[in-house]
Structures are given as structure tokens and as C-alpha cells.
Coordinates of C-alpha atoms in Angstrom, one line a residue:
X281 CA -85.6 4.1 109.4
X282 CA -84.3 7.4 110.5
X283 CA -85.1 9.0 107.0
X284 CA -88.7 7.8 107.3
X285 CA -89.0 9.3 110.7
X286 CA -87.6 12.6 109.5
X287 CA -90.0 12.7 106.5
X288 CA -92.9 11.8 108.8
X289 CA -91.8 14.7 111.1
X290 CA -91.7 17.1 108.2
X291 CA -95.2 16.2 107.1
X292 CA -96.5 16.5 110.7
X293 CA -94.9 20.0 111.0
X294 CA -96.5 21.1 107.7
X295 CA -99.9 19.9 108.9
X296 CA -99.5 21.6 112.2
X297 CA -98.3 25.0 111.0
X298 CA -100.0 25.4 107.6
X299 CA -102.2 28.5 107.9
X300 CA -105.3 26.9 106.5
X301 CA -107.3 23.7 106.5
X302 CA -107.8 21.0 104.0
X303 CA -111.2 22.5 103.3
X304 CA -109.6 25.8 102.4
X305 CA -107.1 24.1 100.0
X306 CA -110.0 22.3 98.2
X307 CA -112.2 25.4 98.5
X308 CA -114.9 23.1 100.0
X309 CA -118.0 24.4 101.6
X310 CA -121.0 22.5 103.0
X311 CA -123.8 22.1 100.5
X312 CA -126.4 23.0 103.1
X313 CA -126.4 25.2 106.2
X314 CA -126.8 23.7 109.7
X315 CA -130.3 25.1 109.9
X316 CA -131.3 23.3 106.7
X317 CA -129.8 20.1 108.0
X318 CA -131.8 20.4 111.3
X319 CA -135.0 21.1 109.3
X320 CA -134.4 18.1 107.1
X321 CA -133.8 15.9 110.2
X322 CA -137.1 17.1 111.7
X323 CA -138.9 16.4 108.4
X324 CA -137.4 12.9 108.3
X325 CA -138.6 12.2 111.8
X326 CA -142.1 13.4 111.0
X327 CA -142.2 11.3 107.8
X328 CA -141.0 8.2 109.7
X329 CA -143.6 8.7 112.4
X330 CA -146.4 9.2 109.8
X331 CA -145.3 6.0 108.0
X332 CA -145.4 4.1 111.2
X333 CA -148.8 5.5 112.2
X334 CA -150.2 4.5 108.8
X335 CA -149.1 0.9 109.3
X336 CA -150.6 1.1 112.8
X337 CA -153.9 2.4 111.5
X338 CA -154.1 -0.4 108.9
X339 CA -153.6 -3.0 111.6
X340 CA -156.1 -1.3 114.0
X341 CA -153.6 -0.1 116.6
X342 CA -153.6 3.4 118.0
X343 CA -151.3 6.0 116.5
X344 CA -148.2 7.2 118.3
X345 CA -147.1 10.8 118.8
X346 CA -143.5 12.0 118.8
X347 CA -143.8 12.7 122.5
X348 CA -144.9 9.1 123.2
X349 CA -142.0 7.7 121.2
X350 CA -139.5 10.0 123.0
X351 CA -140.9 8.9 126.4
X352 CA -140.6 5.2 125.3
X353 CA -137.0 5.8 124.2
X354 CA -136.2 7.6 127.5
X355 CA -137.7 4.8 129.5
X356 CA -135.7 2.2 127.7
X357 CA -132.5 4.1 128.1
X358 CA -133.1 4.5 131.8
X359 CA -133.8 0.8 132.1
X360 CA -130.6 0.0 130.1
X361 CA -128.5 2.3 132.4
X362 CA -130.0 0.7 135.5
X363 CA -129.1 -2.8 134.2
X364 CA -125.6 -1.6 133.4
X365 CA -125.2 -0.2 136.9
X366 CA -126.5 -3.4 138.4
X367 CA -124.1 -5.4 136.3
X368 CA -121.1 -3.2 137.3
X369 CA -122.1 -3.6 141.0
X370 CA -122.5 -7.4 140.7
X371 CA -119.2 -7.7 138.8
X372 CA -117.3 -5.6 141.4
X373 CA -116.0 -2.9 139.0
X374 CA -116.6 0.8 139.8
X375 CA -115.9 2.3 136.3

């Protein structure tokens, strides 16, 4: 038991005081920059909204803009937070 604890301590010390990171040891670098990731996320959102609007057009419903979707999400989050606050008040916990 003691030997295992000592070995664990040695590995912990190596991890703490080693002058690099695991990414340095493996020479790992991200494949894309953060700016590229953000642009890809924005493109994905645009594609999802366009696909949803195409389905809405085929069924005769009005299209949605990103602002309308964000407003809907914000409203639902506020409603959920209000319901959670009401539940906490009714259950008597103040966390």
C-alpha cells in the first residue's frame, strides 16, 4: 500500500513540475484557429436556420430569422429560471 502511494506521489510530482504540457510532448497543435472555429460555428447556424426555413416554406409557415430564434430561446430560458426560482421558494431551499 505504501509503495503504491509513493509511486503515485512520484507521478503527481512529475506532472506538477514538468516544464511542458502533454501537448508539447506530443507536438500537438490545433488543426484550426479559434477564428476559423467561430466562423464554422456561424456558418453551421446559418445552414441550420436556412434548412429550417426551407421546411417552413414548404409547409406554408413564415420564415424565422436568427434574431427571432434567439429571442425565443431567451424567453424560454427566462421562463425556466422563473420556474426554478418558484420551485426553490416552494420547497424552502435558498440555494
